[in-house]
Amino acid sequence: MKLELEDHQREFAEKVRVFAEEVVEPQADEIDTSRTIPAELIQKLADEGYLGALIPNEYGGMGLDGVSYTILIEEISRACAATGFTLAVHTTTATLPLLNFGSDDQKKKYLPELCKGLAAFSLTEPQAGSDPGSATTKAKLDGSDWIITGRKRFATNGGRANVITLMAVTEDESGKSGVSAFILEKKELEGLKTGNREQLMGIRGSEVMELILENCRVPGANLLGELNGGMKIALNSLDFGRVGIAAQAVGIGQAALDQSVDYSKSREQFGRCIGKFQAVQWLIADTKTEVEGSRLLTRRAGALMTGEPQELSYGAAMAKLFASKTAKLATDRAVQIHGGGGYVKGNPVERLYRDAKITEIYEGTSEIMRMVLVRSLLK
Amino acid sequence: MDFKLKQEHELIRKMVREFAEKNMRPIAKEIDEKSQFPAETVKKLGELGLMGMDVPQQYGGAGTDTISYVIAVEELGRVCASTAVIMSVNNSLVCYPLNKFCTDEQKEKYLKPLASGKKLGAFGLTEPNAGTDAAGQQTTAVLDGDEWVLNGTKTFITNGTEADTILTFAMTDKSLKHKGISAFIVEKDSAGYHSAPPEHKLGIRASSTSELNYDECRIPKDNLIGNLGDGFKIAMTTLDCGRLGIAAQAVGIAQAALEDSIEYSKTREQFGKPISKFQAIQWMLADMATDIEASRLLLHSAAYAKDTKDRYSVESAMAKLFCAETAMRATTKAVQIHGGYGYTKEYNVERYFRDAKITEIYEGTSEVQRMVISASLLK
């Protein structure tokens, strides 16, 4: 068992860190305030090859190994959690259904495009969150086309994306109900509208949309994978997605730790820097330990991305559960260490505090993560 | 030991709850979003006698006991944490010390308008270099003929932008260290006094948290409170009372989080049933309710100690520490129970989550409370 990074991974990590610190971090505050990730920044992510991080070389992607992938998302998120999240969703749940389940034609058509611009993934509905089986968006066969009607919520990148992988309820020839995955190209479609954009407490730069489909006609060629085989596609993609979110949480935790250490060394009260007080020291020691633990769990989950699907499922759930809890603790401690100053906008820890909480919720709540783990533990 | 609330306490709870539901609930979300000071509400609170609750009627107050006060703050905090702290500061951090330490003439002139709600008060202790180390005062006061001349900067002052009367602490004899701090009454129209616009904050956004500048600020000689060098003692005594108010605010926030969570978990269905049917959710609600009960009892016990004992610092510290941590746990669980929706501005729980954090920081961080408690155990 090797716990050290390979040389190429270490080089990649350095390169990403420089990019994150020089290009992303200076924009993080404005991204949060304006609720916008500038198109130029998305373009830069594309230029660096990051949008195609998990897409093989043959389709124009970077073909990154799992461990390096977690480093990519961690470093970008450490600079800006909203940007990290946007990239994570794009590279996993929005890309991997196509990569893992697409036909050769579909892969050739869409994967190169996904190396250049953001894509989206749409599963959640108003009445279908933790329980995606309660979804009601329906796709009906009409000749060789599909007519889709329904309402989706919380579709990340849903406004900017041209390509959206969307789940809808379908019936097979025998009338059996299931869920199928469809590739929607916004530019080409009538009957697909973006509705409200969510007003979020944190990661405010990310674009999370309502999608409204009214008799939206989708060509038969855009069915992705097998009819009624969509849930498998969604759950498989979410396993990869959870690795990304775990990495995002590690980045947030690390950022909180960095801020805490800096402030503890510089802020003086009672005639000495507050880092001399055991209470503060303990907070930092605990955060450091938990972030390290999170990072190791997350990198292991990254390595499992090329392994057995069940092992990935388990490893990703554990990493996300632990790393998201860590992000919450680390950012809470960071605000506390900063005292009143940490409660004021403009201080990065104020933003980190708001960003952390969602990592315990999206792409499967911590409760769902526990359910996944229990399935293996108590079978 | 009688655990039942007296009828007068039940009446106050009922009265303040009705007021809060009618006047505060319709605007609580908006004033948070816009960071808008609720001037109308504050005026009405004054008319109801809630701005100087335990001040004798002779000086414009309602002459109630402390349990009535903490009940009132809790009920306000349940609907709008910002309004609760505006009211609490006026009561605990301004009216209380003026009533306890001022001469009859000073009370007639300054306490009466504050207690009757005609004027708003602020507590000017914290400075950029004097937070937890409150004794490190750098604001100075020098006697010049008939006037005191104050120079310095205060920071993070609640009600700072709107306050008419500011209890201001300044160093009058640096050689005596904390025994060289004195307390003064400064009115906002004093020459050389300037309040800045409020900070943008993570939570309690409708209350102003502002910097105050004293630039050759001149006040009458008679505006010294008590004797020279009494300032630190006045500040610490005042904070004992203030902490009860913040503890009550925290209980109110936690109570709101619990009520909203119960409501949501009974109506939100996933996997074919209300989520309240899942043990994970049930356990969260049970823990929230238990924490809140314990918090309220600790708080009321501390309030009773204030009215019956000479010193209640330890009780007050315990109440603030525990109630603040309860608010944190309860609001975190509340967001989690609401899932993705709980992270959007559509529901109130994200506001409670943001509001809760400050209760662990201001009027003495949880670290300071632990210092007070442990010092009493180890003396």
PDB file of N, CA, C and O in Angstrom, chain B residues 264-302:
ATOM      1  N   TYR B 264     -41.748  20.448   8.885  1.00  0.00           N
ATOM      2  CA  TYR B 264     -41.253  19.949   7.602  1.00  0.00           C
ATOM      3  C   TYR B 264     -41.222  18.427   7.569  1.00  0.00           C
ATOM      4  O   TYR B 264     -41.631  17.808   6.583  1.00  0.00           O
ATOM      5  N   SER B 265     -40.768  17.825   8.654  1.00  0.00           N
ATOM      6  CA  SER B 265     -40.613  16.371   8.620  1.00  0.00           C
ATOM      7  C   SER B 265     -41.965  15.660   8.614  1.00  0.00           C
ATOM      8  O   SER B 265     -42.060  14.511   8.173  1.00  0.00           O
ATOM      9  N   LYS B 266     -43.023  16.352   9.071  1.00  0.00           N
ATOM     10  CA  LYS B 266     -44.347  15.732   9.027  1.00  0.00           C
ATOM     11  C   LYS B 266     -44.977  15.824   7.635  1.00  0.00           C
ATOM     12  O   LYS B 266     -45.804  14.996   7.265  1.00  0.00           O
ATOM     13  N   THR B 267     -44.567  16.834   6.874  1.00  0.00           N
ATOM     14  CA  THR B 267     -45.202  17.048   5.579  1.00  0.00           C
ATOM     15  C   THR B 267     -44.367  16.540   4.408  1.00  0.00           C
ATOM     16  O   THR B 267     -44.918  16.123   3.389  1.00  0.00           O
ATOM     17  N   ARG B 268     -43.045  16.589   4.534  1.00  0.00           N
ATOM     18  CA  ARG B 268     -42.196  16.149   3.428  1.00  0.00           C
ATOM     19  C   ARG B 268     -42.233  14.630   3.327  1.00  0.00           C
ATOM     20  O   ARG B 268     -41.902  13.934   4.279  1.00  0.00           O
ATOM     21  N   GLU B 269     -42.605  14.111   2.143  1.00  0.00           N
ATOM     22  CA  GLU B 269     -42.627  12.661   1.940  1.00  0.00           C
ATOM     23  C   GLU B 269     -41.526  12.239   1.000  1.00  0.00           C
ATOM     24  O   GLU B 269     -41.291  12.855  -0.038  1.00  0.00           O
ATOM     25  N   GLN B 270     -40.850  11.173   1.375  1.00  0.00           N
ATOM     26  CA  GLN B 270     -39.902  10.504   0.504  1.00  0.00           C
ATOM     27  C   GLN B 270     -40.015   9.022   0.827  1.00  0.00           C
ATOM     28  O   GLN B 270     -40.314   8.654   1.956  1.00  0.00           O
ATOM     29  N   PHE B 271     -39.722   8.188  -0.188  1.00  0.00           N
ATOM     30  CA  PHE B 271     -39.831   6.732   0.011  1.00  0.00           C
ATOM     31  C   PHE B 271     -41.222   6.367   0.533  1.00  0.00           C
ATOM     32  O   PHE B 271     -41.385   5.464   1.351  1.00  0.00           O
ATOM     33  N   GLY B 272     -42.218   7.104   0.046  1.00  0.00           N
ATOM     34  CA  GLY B 272     -43.606   6.751   0.335  1.00  0.00           C
ATOM     35  C   GLY B 272     -44.105   7.104   1.716  1.00  0.00           C
ATOM     36  O   GLY B 272     -45.186   6.661   2.114  1.00  0.00           O
ATOM     37  N   LYS B 273     -43.323   7.861   2.492  1.00  0.00           N
ATOM     38  CA  LYS B 273     -43.817   8.228   3.829  1.00  0.00           C
ATOM     39  C   LYS B 273     -43.221   9.551   4.288  1.00  0.00           C
ATOM     40  O   LYS B 273     -42.182   9.976   3.757  1.00  0.00           O
ATOM     41  N   PRO B 274     -43.836  10.200   5.263  1.00  0.00           N
ATOM     42  CA  PRO B 274     -43.229  11.428   5.785  1.00  0.00           C
ATOM     43  C   PRO B 274     -41.857  11.106   6.359  1.00  0.00           C
ATOM     44  O   PRO B 274     -41.661  10.032   6.945  1.00  0.00           O
ATOM     45  N   ILE B 275     -40.914  11.995   6.200  1.00  0.00           N
ATOM     46  CA  ILE B 275     -39.556  11.689   6.662  1.00  0.00           C
ATOM     47  C   ILE B 275     -39.487  11.590   8.183  1.00  0.00           C
ATOM     48  O   ILE B 275     -38.514  11.067   8.727  1.00  0.00           O
ATOM     49  N   SER B 276     -40.542  12.047   8.860  1.00  0.00           N
ATOM     50  CA  SER B 276     -40.592  11.896  10.315  1.00  0.00           C
ATOM     51  C   SER B 276     -40.673  10.428  10.738  1.00  0.00           C
ATOM     52  O   SER B 276     -40.503  10.102  11.906  1.00  0.00           O
ATOM     53  N   LYS B 277     -40.946   9.546   9.759  1.00  0.00           N
ATOM     54  CA  LYS B 277     -41.024   8.122  10.096  1.00  0.00           C
ATOM     55  C   LYS B 277     -39.647   7.476  10.195  1.00  0.00           C
ATOM     56  O   LYS B 277     -39.518   6.327  10.618  1.00  0.00           O
ATOM     57  N   PHE B 278     -38.625   8.204   9.761  1.00  0.00           N
ATOM     58  CA  PHE B 278     -37.286   7.624   9.790  1.00  0.00           C
ATOM     59  C   PHE B 278     -36.618   7.922  11.124  1.00  0.00           C
ATOM     60  O   PHE B 278     -36.632   9.054  11.611  1.00  0.00           O
ATOM     61  N   GLN B 279     -36.005   6.906  11.683  1.00  0.00           N
ATOM     62  CA  GLN B 279     -35.362   7.065  12.980  1.00  0.00           C
ATOM     63  C   GLN B 279     -34.321   8.171  12.985  1.00  0.00           C
ATOM     64  O   GLN B 279     -34.165   8.885  13.974  1.00  0.00           O
ATOM     65  N   ALA B 280     -33.589   8.290  11.890  1.00  0.00           N
ATOM     66  CA  ALA B 280     -32.536   9.309  11.859  1.00  0.00           C
ATOM     67  C   ALA B 280     -33.128  10.692  12.136  1.00  0.00           C
ATOM     68  O   ALA B 280     -32.559  11.485  12.889  1.00  0.00           O
ATOM     69  N   ILE B 281     -34.263  10.972  11.533  1.00  0.00           N
ATOM     70  CA  ILE B 281     -34.914  12.263  11.716  1.00  0.00           C
ATOM     71  C   ILE B 281     -35.488  12.366  13.130  1.00  0.00           C
ATOM     72  O   ILE B 281     -35.350  13.393  13.805  1.00  0.00           O
ATOM     73  N   GLN B 282     -36.112  11.286  13.571  1.00  0.00           N
ATOM     74  CA  GLN B 282     -36.697  11.275  14.918  1.00  0.00           C
ATOM     75  C   GLN B 282     -35.634  11.563  15.973  1.00  0.00           C
ATOM     76  O   GLN B 282     -35.851  12.347  16.898  1.00  0.00           O
ATOM     77  N   TRP B 283     -34.486  10.967  15.811  1.00  0.00           N
ATOM     78  CA  TRP B 283     -33.392  11.152  16.770  1.00  0.00           C
ATOM     79  C   TRP B 283     -32.922  12.603  16.777  1.00  0.00           C
ATOM     80  O   TRP B 283     -32.649  13.167  17.841  1.00  0.00           O
ATOM     81  N   MET B 284     -32.859  13.198  15.588  1.00  0.00           N
ATOM     82  CA  MET B 284     -32.426  14.601  15.526  1.00  0.00           C
ATOM     83  C   MET B 284     -33.408  15.488  16.286  1.00  0.00           C
ATOM     84  O   MET B 284     -33.008  16.355  17.063  1.00  0.00           O
ATOM     85  N   LEU B 285     -34.699  15.265  16.057  1.00  0.00           N
ATOM     86  CA  LEU B 285     -35.714  16.092  16.723  1.00  0.00           C
ATOM     87  C   LEU B 285     -35.657  15.899  18.237  1.00  0.00           C
ATOM     88  O   LEU B 285     -35.750  16.860  19.005  1.00  0.00           O
ATOM     89  N   ALA B 286     -35.492  14.635  18.642  1.00  0.00           N
ATOM     90  CA  ALA B 286     -35.427  14.341  20.084  1.00  0.00           C
ATOM     91  C   ALA B 286     -34.252  15.065  20.725  1.00  0.00           C
ATOM     92  O   ALA B 286     -34.373  15.662  21.802  1.00  0.00           O
ATOM     93  N   ASP B 287     -33.103  15.027  20.055  1.00  0.00           N
ATOM     94  CA  ASP B 287     -31.909  15.681  20.602  1.00  0.00           C
ATOM     95  C   ASP B 287     -32.091  17.194  20.651  1.00  0.00           C
ATOM     96  O   ASP B 287     -31.700  17.849  21.625  1.00  0.00           O
ATOM     97  N   MET B 288     -32.695  17.747  19.617  1.00  0.00           N
ATOM     98  CA  MET B 288     -32.931  19.192  19.601  1.00  0.00           C
ATOM     99  C   MET B 288     -33.827  19.592  20.771  1.00  0.00           C
ATOM    100  O   MET B 288     -33.540  20.543  21.505  1.00  0.00           O
ATOM    101  N   ALA B 289     -34.910  18.864  20.941  1.00  0.00           N
ATOM    102  CA  ALA B 289     -35.874  19.213  21.985  1.00  0.00           C
ATOM    103  C   ALA B 289     -35.249  19.108  23.379  1.00  0.00           C
ATOM    104  O   ALA B 289     -35.466  19.965  24.236  1.00  0.00           O
ATOM    105  N   THR B 290     -34.462  18.066  23.573  1.00  0.00           N
ATOM    106  CA  THR B 290     -33.828  17.876  24.878  1.00  0.00           C
ATOM    107  C   THR B 290     -32.835  18.992  25.168  1.00  0.00           C
ATOM    108  O   THR B 290     -32.819  19.576  26.255  1.00  0.00           O
ATOM    109  N   ASP B 291     -31.992  19.291  24.176  1.00  0.00           N
ATOM    110  CA  ASP B 291     -31.032  20.398  24.313  1.00  0.00           C
ATOM    111  C   ASP B 291     -31.742  21.697  24.677  1.00  0.00           C
ATOM    112  O   ASP B 291     -31.276  22.466  25.518  1.00  0.00           O
ATOM    113  N   ILE B 292     -32.865  21.964  24.009  1.00  0.00           N
ATOM    114  CA  ILE B 292     -33.574  23.222  24.231  1.00  0.00           C
ATOM    115  C   ILE B 292     -34.156  23.269  25.643  1.00  0.00           C
ATOM    116  O   ILE B 292     -34.067  24.292  26.332  1.00  0.00           O
ATOM    117  N   GLU B 293     -34.729  22.173  26.089  1.00  0.00           N
ATOM    118  CA  GLU B 293     -35.264  22.137  27.462  1.00  0.00           C
ATOM    119  C   GLU B 293     -34.168  22.410  28.475  1.00  0.00           C
ATOM    120  O   GLU B 293     -34.336  23.215  29.393  1.00  0.00           O
ATOM    121  N   ALA B 294     -33.044  21.725  28.301  1.00  0.00           N
ATOM    122  CA  ALA B 294     -31.938  21.908  29.241  1.00  0.00           C
ATOM    123  C   ALA B 294     -31.441  23.346  29.195  1.00  0.00           C
ATOM    124  O   ALA B 294     -31.144  23.960  30.235  1.00  0.00           O
ATOM    125  N   SER B 295     -31.366  23.901  27.985  1.00  0.00           N
ATOM    126  CA  SER B 295     -30.894  25.276  27.821  1.00  0.00           C
ATOM    127  C   SER B 295     -31.810  26.253  28.535  1.00  0.00           C
ATOM    128  O   SER B 295     -31.359  27.150  29.248  1.00  0.00           O
ATOM    129  N   ARG B 296     -33.104  26.071  28.333  1.00  0.00           N
ATOM    130  CA  ARG B 296     -34.068  26.996  28.920  1.00  0.00           C
ATOM    131  C   ARG B 296     -34.005  26.931  30.449  1.00  0.00           C
ATOM    132  O   ARG B 296     -34.049  27.947  31.139  1.00  0.00           O
ATOM    133  N   LEU B 297     -33.857  25.728  30.972  1.00  0.00           N
ATOM    134  CA  LEU B 297     -33.785  25.579  32.431  1.00  0.00           C
ATOM    135  C   LEU B 297     -32.518  26.225  32.994  1.00  0.00           C
ATOM    136  O   LEU B 297     -32.567  26.918  34.011  1.00  0.00           O
ATOM    137  N   LEU B 298     -31.393  26.011  32.335  1.00  0.00           N
ATOM    138  CA  LEU B 298     -30.137  26.648  32.764  1.00  0.00           C
ATOM    139  C   LEU B 298     -30.294  28.158  32.732  1.00  0.00           C
ATOM    140  O   LEU B 298     -29.842  28.877  33.625  1.00  0.00           O
ATOM    141  N   LEU B 299     -30.925  28.644  31.682  1.00  0.00           N
ATOM    142  CA  LEU B 299     -31.104  30.078  31.509  1.00  0.00           C
ATOM    143  C   LEU B 299     -32.004  30.650  32.604  1.00  0.00           C
ATOM    144  O   LEU B 299     -31.669  31.657  33.233  1.00  0.00           O
ATOM    145  N   HIS B 300     -33.129  30.024  32.838  1.00  0.00           N
ATOM    146  CA  HIS B 300     -34.054  30.542  33.843  1.00  0.00           C
ATOM    147  C   HIS B 300     -33.444  30.467  35.242  1.00  0.00           C
ATOM    148  O   HIS B 300     -33.643  31.348  36.077  1.00  0.00           O
ATOM    149  N   SER B 301     -32.655  29.421  35.454  1.00  0.00           N
ATOM    150  CA  SER B 301     -31.960  29.286  36.734  1.00  0.00           C
ATOM    151  C   SER B 301     -30.960  30.428  36.920  1.00  0.00           C
ATOM    152  O   SER B 301     -30.837  31.002  38.005  1.00  0.00           O
ATOM    153  N   ALA B 302     -30.271  30.788  35.844  1.00  0.00           N
ATOM    154  CA  ALA B 302     -29.318  31.899  35.906  1.00  0.00           C
ATOM    155  C   ALA B 302     -30.056  33.222  36.098  1.00  0.00           C
ATOM    156  O   ALA B 302     -29.605  34.105  36.842  1.00  0.00           O
TER     157      ALA B 302
END
